[in-house]
Coordinates of N, CA and C in Angstrom, one line a residue:
F116 N 21.0 97.4 28.6 CA 21.1 98.9 28.8 C 22.6 99.1 28.9
A117 N 23.1 100.0 28.0 CA 24.6 100.3 28.0 C 24.8 101.8 28.1
D118 N 25.8 102.1 28.8 CA 26.2 103.5 29.0 C 27.5 103.8 28.3
P119 N 27.5 104.6 27.2 CA 28.7 104.9 26.5 C 29.9 105.4 27.3
K120 N 29.6 106.0 28.4 CA 30.7 106.5 29.3 C 31.3 105.4 30.1
N121 N 30.7 104.2 30.0 CA 31.2 103.0 30.8 C 31.3 101.8 29.8
P122 N 32.3 101.9 28.9 CA 32.4 100.8 27.9 C 32.5 99.4 28.6
G123 N 31.8 98.5 28.0 CA 31.8 97.1 28.5 C 30.9 96.9 29.7
G124 N 30.2 98.0 30.1 CA 29.3 97.9 31.2 C 27.9 97.6 31.0
G125 N 27.6 97.2 29.7 CA 26.2 96.9 29.4 C 25.7 95.7 30.2
K126 N 24.4 95.8 30.5 CA 23.7 94.7 31.3 C 22.4 94.3 30.7
R127 N 22.0 93.1 30.9 CA 20.7 92.7 30.5 C 19.8 92.8 31.8
L128 N 18.8 93.5 31.7 CA 17.9 93.8 32.9 C 16.6 93.1 32.7
E129 N 16.2 92.2 33.5 CA 14.9 91.5 33.5 C 13.9 92.4 34.1
G130 N 12.7 92.5 33.5 CA 11.6 93.2 34.0 C 11.6 94.7 33.7
A131 N 12.6 95.2 33.0 CA 12.7 96.6 32.6 C 11.7 96.9 31.5
T132 N 11.2 98.1 31.5 CA 10.3 98.5 30.4 C 10.8 99.7 29.7
L133 N 10.2 100.1 28.6 CA 10.6 101.3 27.9 C 10.3 102.5 28.8
Y134 N 9.3 102.5 29.7 CA 9.0 103.6 30.6 C 10.2 103.8 31.6
D135 N 11.0 102.9 31.8 CA 12.1 103.0 32.8 C 13.3 103.7 32.2
I136 N 13.4 103.9 30.9 CA 14.6 104.5 30.3 C 14.7 106.0 30.7
L137 N 13.7 106.8 30.5 CA 13.8 108.2 30.8 C 14.1 108.5 32.3
P138 N 13.4 107.8 33.2 CA 13.7 108.1 34.6 C 15.2 107.7 35.0
T139 N 15.7 106.6 34.3 CA 17.0 106.2 34.6 C 18.0 107.2 34.0
L140 N 17.8 107.7 32.8 CA 18.7 108.7 32.2 C 18.7 110.0 33.0
L141 N 17.5 110.4 33.5 CA 17.4 111.7 34.3 C 18.2 111.5 35.6
N142 N 18.0 110.3 36.2 CA 18.8 110.1 37.4 C 20.3 110.0 37.2
R143 N 20.7 109.4 36.1 CA 22.1 109.3 35.7 C 22.8 110.7 35.6
Y144 N 22.0 111.7 35.1 CA 22.6 113.0 34.9 C 22.1 114.0 35.9
Q145 N 21.5 113.5 37.0 CA 21.1 114.2 38.2 C 20.1 115.3 37.8
V146 N 19.1 115.0 37.0 CA 18.0 115.9 36.6 C 16.8 115.4 37.3
E147 N 16.1 116.3 38.0 CA 14.9 115.9 38.7 C 13.8 115.5 37.7
A148 N 13.1 114.3 37.9 CA 12.1 113.8 37.1 C 10.8 114.6 37.4
P149 N 10.0 114.9 36.4 CA 8.7 115.6 36.6 C 7.7 114.7 37.3
M150 N 6.8 115.3 38.1 CA 5.8 114.6 38.8 C 5.0 113.8 37.8
G151 N 4.6 112.6 38.1 CA 3.7 111.7 37.3 C 4.5 111.0 36.2
L152 N 5.8 111.1 36.1 CA 6.5 110.4 35.1 C 6.4 108.9 35.4
R153 N 6.0 108.1 34.3 CA 5.9 106.7 34.5 C 7.3 106.0 34.5
G154 N 7.4 104.9 35.1 CA 8.7 104.1 35.1 C 9.4 104.3 36.4
Q155 N 10.5 103.6 36.5 CA 11.4 103.7 37.7 C 12.8 103.7 37.3
V156 N 13.7 104.1 38.2 CA 15.1 104.2 37.9 C 15.6 102.7 38.0
L157 N 16.3 102.3 36.9 CA 16.9 101.0 36.9 C 18.3 101.1 37.6
Q158 N 18.5 100.1 38.5 CA 19.8 100.0 39.2 C 20.8 99.3 38.3
M159 N 21.9 99.9 38.0 CA 22.9 99.3 37.1 C 24.2 99.3 37.8

């Protein structure tokens, strides 16, 4: 997972799934996730 605003900050995350991408992006941009959204926020 890499953040273009943080060059060189890409990380390999074990156990992450595709479902985790949207909650992580919403959290990154301080947008509240809708109820029932699958996945979890990845700690980077």
